[in-house]
Tab-separated table of C-alpha atoms in Angstrom:
chain	number	residue	atom	x	y	z
G	1	UNK	CA	-13.058	-3.477	-1.824
G	2	UNK	CA	-13.084	-7.196	-1.230
G	3	UNK	CA	-10.985	-8.956	1.350
G	4	UNK	CA	-7.404	-9.401	0.095
G	5	UNK	CA	-6.220	-12.768	-1.105
G	6	UNK	CA	-3.540	-14.108	1.183
G	7	UNK	CA	-1.076	-16.933	0.936
G	8	UNK	CA	2.660	-17.507	0.914
G	9	UNK	CA	2.825	-17.333	-2.886
G	10	UNK	CA	-0.094	-15.142	-3.926
G	11	UNK	CA	0.007	-12.508	-1.249
G	12	UNK	CA	3.411	-12.474	0.381
G	13	UNK	CA	1.966	-13.676	3.698
G	14	UNK	CA	2.876	-16.846	5.596
G	15	UNK	CA	0.941	-19.845	4.284
G	16	UNK	CA	-1.176	-20.212	7.422
G	17	UNK	CA	-2.465	-16.641	7.225
G	18	UNK	CA	-6.242	-16.400	7.356
G	19	UNK	CA	-8.810	-13.763	6.477
G	20	UNK	CA	-10.190	-11.751	9.374
G	21	UNK	CA	-13.478	-9.859	9.299
G	22	UNK	CA	-15.023	-8.049	12.233
G	23	UNK	CA	-18.606	-6.918	11.911
G	24	UNK	CA	-19.292	-3.299	12.740
G	25	UNK	CA	-22.311	-1.048	13.083
G	26	UNK	CA	-24.398	-0.045	10.055
G	27	UNK	CA	-22.869	-2.762	7.909
G	28	UNK	CA	-19.342	-1.351	8.120
G	29	UNK	CA	-16.972	-4.283	8.464
G	30	UNK	CA	-13.250	-4.178	9.172
G	31	UNK	CA	-11.115	-6.719	7.336
G	32	UNK	CA	-7.562	-7.889	7.537
G	33	UNK	CA	-5.438	-10.913	8.290
G	34	UNK	CA	-4.462	-13.087	11.226
G	35	UNK	CA	-1.068	-14.763	11.088
G	36	UNK	CA	-0.922	-17.586	13.639
G	37	UNK	CA	2.272	-18.690	15.282
G	38	UNK	CA	2.954	-22.412	15.543
G	39	UNK	CA	2.080	-22.475	19.246
G	40	UNK	CA	-1.646	-22.360	19.931
G	41	UNK	CA	-1.370	-20.004	22.924
G	42	UNK	CA	1.187	-17.677	21.368
G	43	UNK	CA	1.116	-13.965	22.185
G	44	UNK	CA	-0.565	-11.723	19.608
G	45	UNK	CA	0.845	-8.504	18.184
G	46	UNK	CA	-1.863	-6.001	17.182
G	47	UNK	CA	-0.524	-3.840	14.350
G	48	UNK	CA	-1.922	-0.295	14.158
G	49	UNK	CA	-0.833	0.864	10.729
G	50	UNK	CA	0.005	4.319	9.446
G	51	UNK	CA	-2.739	6.543	8.016
G	52	UNK	CA	-2.937	4.831	4.608
G	53	UNK	CA	-1.349	1.519	5.577
G	54	UNK	CA	-3.182	-1.578	4.371
G	55	UNK	CA	-2.806	-5.343	4.364
G	56	UNK	CA	-3.608	-5.162	0.647
G	57	UNK	CA	-0.075	-3.919	0.018
G	58	UNK	CA	1.115	-7.439	0.720
G	59	UNK	CA	-1.044	-8.845	-2.075
G	60	UNK	CA	0.695	-6.633	-4.616
G	61	UNK	CA	4.122	-7.960	-3.734
G	62	UNK	CA	5.388	-4.390	-3.294
G	63	UNK	CA	5.826	-3.324	0.305
G	64	UNK	CA	4.466	-6.330	2.121
G	65	UNK	CA	5.097	-6.749	5.818
G	66	UNK	CA	8.244	-8.832	6.472
G	67	UNK	CA	7.674	-8.348	10.214
G	68	UNK	CA	4.733	-10.765	9.989
G	69	UNK	CA	7.139	-13.495	8.942
G	70	UNK	CA	9.831	-12.676	11.497
G	71	UNK	CA	7.357	-12.344	14.351
G	72	UNK	CA	5.871	-15.733	13.493
G	73	UNK	CA	9.337	-17.292	13.383
G	74	UNK	CA	9.939	-15.914	16.872
G	75	UNK	CA	6.713	-17.302	18.300
G	76	UNK	CA	4.326	-14.363	17.891
G	77	UNK	CA	0.982	-14.301	16.113
G	78	UNK	CA	-0.063	-11.108	14.320
G	79	UNK	CA	-3.402	-9.354	13.859
G	80	UNK	CA	-3.362	-6.710	11.118
G	81	UNK	CA	-6.602	-5.010	10.082
G	82	UNK	CA	-7.318	-2.079	7.770
G	83	UNK	CA	-8.958	1.029	9.203
G	84	UNK	CA	-12.398	1.726	7.774
G	85	UNK	CA	-12.355	3.237	4.311
G	86	UNK	CA	-8.881	1.872	3.587
G	87	UNK	CA	-7.904	-1.213	1.615
G	88	UNK	CA	-10.135	-4.168	2.398
G	89	UNK	CA	-12.379	-2.488	4.986
G	90	UNK	CA	-15.774	-0.868	4.422
G	91	UNK	CA	-16.764	2.698	5.222
G	92	UNK	CA	-15.405	6.182	4.748
G	93	UNK	CA	-11.823	7.020	5.580
G	94	UNK	CA	-11.201	9.465	8.433
G	95	UNK	CA	-8.476	9.578	11.092
G	96	UNK	CA	-11.184	10.331	13.641
G	97	UNK	CA	-12.409	6.755	13.218
G	98	UNK	CA	-9.053	5.319	14.268
G	99	UNK	CA	-9.799	5.060	18.020
G	100	UNK	CA	-12.979	3.055	17.419
G	101	UNK	CA	-11.294	0.883	14.819
G	102	UNK	CA	-8.286	0.281	17.066
G	103	UNK	CA	-10.598	-0.701	19.912
G	104	UNK	CA	-12.298	-3.215	17.618
G	105	UNK	CA	-8.939	-4.695	16.644
G	106	UNK	CA	-7.910	-4.958	20.279
G	107	UNK	CA	-11.240	-6.572	21.147
G	108	UNK	CA	-10.601	-9.189	18.464
G	109	UNK	CA	-7.207	-9.926	19.996
G	110	UNK	CA	-8.862	-10.192	23.402
G	111	UNK	CA	-11.355	-12.660	21.961
G	112	UNK	CA	-8.555	-14.790	20.543
G	113	UNK	CA	-6.673	-14.820	23.860
G	114	UNK	CA	-9.816	-15.409	25.943
G	115	UNK	CA	-9.352	-12.021	27.571
G	116	UNK	CA	-5.709	-12.545	28.526
G	117	UNK	CA	-4.060	-9.139	27.967
G	118	UNK	CA	-0.707	-10.533	29.093
G	119	UNK	CA	-0.589	-12.212	25.674
G	120	UNK	CA	-1.243	-9.013	23.693
G	121	UNK	CA	1.310	-6.488	22.463
G	122	UNK	CA	0.570	-3.350	20.434
G	123	UNK	CA	2.789	-2.191	17.581
G	124	UNK	CA	1.893	1.196	16.079
G	125	UNK	CA	3.257	3.225	13.163
G	126	UNK	CA	3.170	7.014	12.681
G	127	UNK	CA	-0.460	8.207	12.945
G	128	UNK	CA	-1.285	4.765	14.303
G	129	UNK	CA	0.641	5.690	17.459
G	130	UNK	CA	-2.238	8.044	18.292
G	131	UNK	CA	-4.661	5.137	17.965
G	132	UNK	CA	-2.392	3.170	20.293
G	133	UNK	CA	-2.507	6.017	22.799
G	134	UNK	CA	-6.300	5.962	22.790
G	135	UNK	CA	-6.176	2.263	23.630
G	136	UNK	CA	-3.937	2.836	26.624
G	137	UNK	CA	-5.442	5.969	28.105
G	138	UNK	CA	-7.913	5.941	30.982
G	139	UNK	CA	-11.413	6.409	29.553
G	140	UNK	CA	-13.222	6.446	32.919
G	141	UNK	CA	-15.451	9.515	33.237
G	142	UNK	CA	-16.933	8.929	36.678
G	143	UNK	CA	-16.490	6.871	39.822
G	144	UNK	CA	-19.393	4.683	38.700
G	145	UNK	CA	-17.610	3.555	35.565
G	146	UNK	CA	-14.909	0.946	35.491
G	147	UNK	CA	-11.731	2.114	33.797
G	148	UNK	CA	-11.580	1.052	30.176
G	149	UNK	CA	-7.833	1.525	29.980
G	150	UNK	CA	-6.203	-1.335	28.145
G	151	UNK	CA	-3.170	-2.975	29.687
G	152	UNK	CA	-1.270	-4.711	26.902
G	153	UNK	CA	1.861	-6.669	27.727
G	154	UNK	CA	3.996	-4.305	25.673
G	155	UNK	CA	3.825	-1.300	23.340
G	156	UNK	CA	6.058	-0.488	20.372
G	157	UNK	CA	5.724	2.910	18.711
G	158	UNK	CA	7.481	3.574	15.408
G	159	UNK	CA	7.883	7.244	14.409
G	160	UNK	CA	5.373	8.558	16.997
G	161	UNK	CA	3.515	11.841	16.495
G	162	UNK	CA	1.417	14.226	18.581
G	163	UNK	CA	-2.250	14.884	17.842
G	164	UNK	CA	-1.927	18.602	18.590
G	165	UNK	CA	0.629	19.261	15.857
G	166	UNK	CA	0.858	16.431	13.341
G	167	UNK	CA	-1.421	18.147	10.779
G	168	UNK	CA	0.467	21.441	10.942
G	169	UNK	CA	3.845	19.706	10.824
G	170	UNK	CA	2.790	17.699	7.786
G	171	UNK	CA	1.486	20.815	6.009
G	172	UNK	CA	4.715	22.643	6.822
G	173	UNK	CA	6.788	19.844	5.325
G	174	UNK	CA	4.957	19.748	2.012
G	175	UNK	CA	3.494	23.242	1.691
G	176	UNK	CA	5.878	25.541	3.541
G	177	UNK	CA	6.151	27.417	6.817
G	178	UNK	CA	3.467	29.977	5.994
G	179	UNK	CA	0.864	27.266	5.461
G	180	UNK	CA	2.005	25.590	8.690
G	181	UNK	CA	1.640	28.866	10.599
G	182	UNK	CA	-1.808	29.404	9.092
G	183	UNK	CA	-2.817	25.877	10.148
G	184	UNK	CA	-1.853	26.535	13.761
G	185	UNK	CA	-3.541	29.965	13.723
G	186	UNK	CA	-6.739	28.327	12.456
G	187	UNK	CA	-6.414	25.759	15.251
G	188	UNK	CA	-7.133	22.843	12.945
G	189	UNK	CA	-8.916	19.987	14.680
G	190	UNK	CA	-6.814	17.166	16.000
G	191	UNK	CA	-7.078	14.007	13.905
G	192	UNK	CA	-7.433	12.066	17.180
G	193	UNK	CA	-8.415	13.468	20.567
G	194	UNK	CA	-5.586	12.179	22.747
G	195	UNK	CA	-2.599	13.597	24.634
G	196	UNK	CA	0.324	11.445	23.517
G	197	UNK	CA	2.717	13.031	26.023
G	198	UNK	CA	0.493	12.278	29.022
G	199	UNK	CA	-0.478	8.781	27.903
G	200	UNK	CA	3.086	7.773	27.214
G	201	UNK	CA	4.281	9.091	30.571
G	202	UNK	CA	1.663	7.073	32.428
G	203	UNK	CA	2.049	3.861	30.477
G	204	UNK	CA	2.440	0.819	32.709
G	205	UNK	CA	3.423	-1.640	29.994
G	206	UNK	CA	7.000	-1.998	28.696
G	207	UNK	CA	7.514	0.654	26.023
G	208	UNK	CA	9.855	0.742	23.029
G	209	UNK	CA	10.149	3.771	20.737
G	210	UNK	CA	11.908	3.639	17.367
G	211	UNK	CA	12.124	7.124	15.870
G	212	UNK	CA	14.115	9.282	13.436
G	213	UNK	CA	16.914	11.448	14.792
G	214	UNK	CA	15.228	14.304	12.921
G	215	UNK	CA	11.531	14.143	12.050
G	216	UNK	CA	9.408	16.786	10.300
G	217	UNK	CA	6.354	15.250	11.999
G	218	UNK	CA	7.946	15.618	15.439
G	219	UNK	CA	10.179	18.726	15.675
G	220	UNK	CA	12.992	18.849	18.279
G	221	UNK	CA	10.965	20.509	21.055
G	222	UNK	CA	8.173	17.960	20.654
G	223	UNK	CA	10.595	15.068	20.445
G	224	UNK	CA	12.152	16.236	23.709
G	225	UNK	CA	8.712	16.108	25.330
G	226	UNK	CA	8.053	12.559	24.161
G	227	UNK	CA	11.537	11.414	25.140
G	228	UNK	CA	10.894	12.704	28.655
G	229	UNK	CA	7.571	10.859	28.771
G	230	UNK	CA	9.217	7.681	27.537
G	231	UNK	CA	11.861	7.960	30.256
G	232	UNK	CA	9.192	8.612	32.897
G	233	UNK	CA	7.446	5.386	31.841
G	234	UNK	CA	10.731	3.485	32.046
G	235	UNK	CA	10.705	2.874	28.310
G	236	UNK	CA	13.493	2.686	25.742
G	237	UNK	CA	13.974	5.227	22.944
G	238	UNK	CA	16.076	4.262	19.935
G	239	UNK	CA	16.900	6.655	17.096
G	240	UNK	CA	18.204	6.125	13.586
G	241	UNK	CA	19.143	8.364	10.625
G	242	UNK	CA	16.158	7.162	8.567
G	243	UNK	CA	13.408	9.711	7.947
G	244	UNK	CA	9.768	9.402	9.015
G	245	UNK	CA	8.628	7.455	5.952
G	246	UNK	CA	11.714	5.281	6.120
G	247	UNK	CA	10.839	4.165	9.633
G	248	UNK	CA	7.305	3.283	8.614
G	249	UNK	CA	8.516	1.279	5.627
């Protein structure tokens, strides 16, 4: 797919929005948009979309992303890029590519801020919250390696999920409890290798969670675990009666 057309009239994006393309290995390029704030040194919000989320929605005038407008009005730039295999980006779609893609998006934000992480915030939706967790976790594997843990200025997670159970919970919602039980018995592979509970608990950046009161993707016992981690990190957890999809939209 080609890069989406953007513009205040044609694509539902602010007029100053520009195309963004980041070259990847083997000719696989990630594409999206950059929405600049009026101030040149404005902080940048990196948006990690849900599993099928795409900037191309904005070009259809259907869902769009009103937050891009409101963030700009409040002095924030936005960087929103499609995962590989989705929308405007090249490659084959797989949730296991999300950590690498998220790292590329964050690197682009770092480039635009000249390496100043105090000007970068991460906003993640649903499955994208696992990609956010991979950005924030400590990737150091030995004393010889410098920690690759990212330290954004703030993290917002909307309808967070856990890697260990999100596939089974989704199957249970749409295919019944027996299929969910079978999925857990088969020990289906995690879509992303990350421990959301541990990462969230150790997060040093300000943390805001916006989640459903009841969520099929995060049953009560799992929600209790994440709430405890959020509290341990000194974050804020806000609930609403909207369902999982409603929060993402």
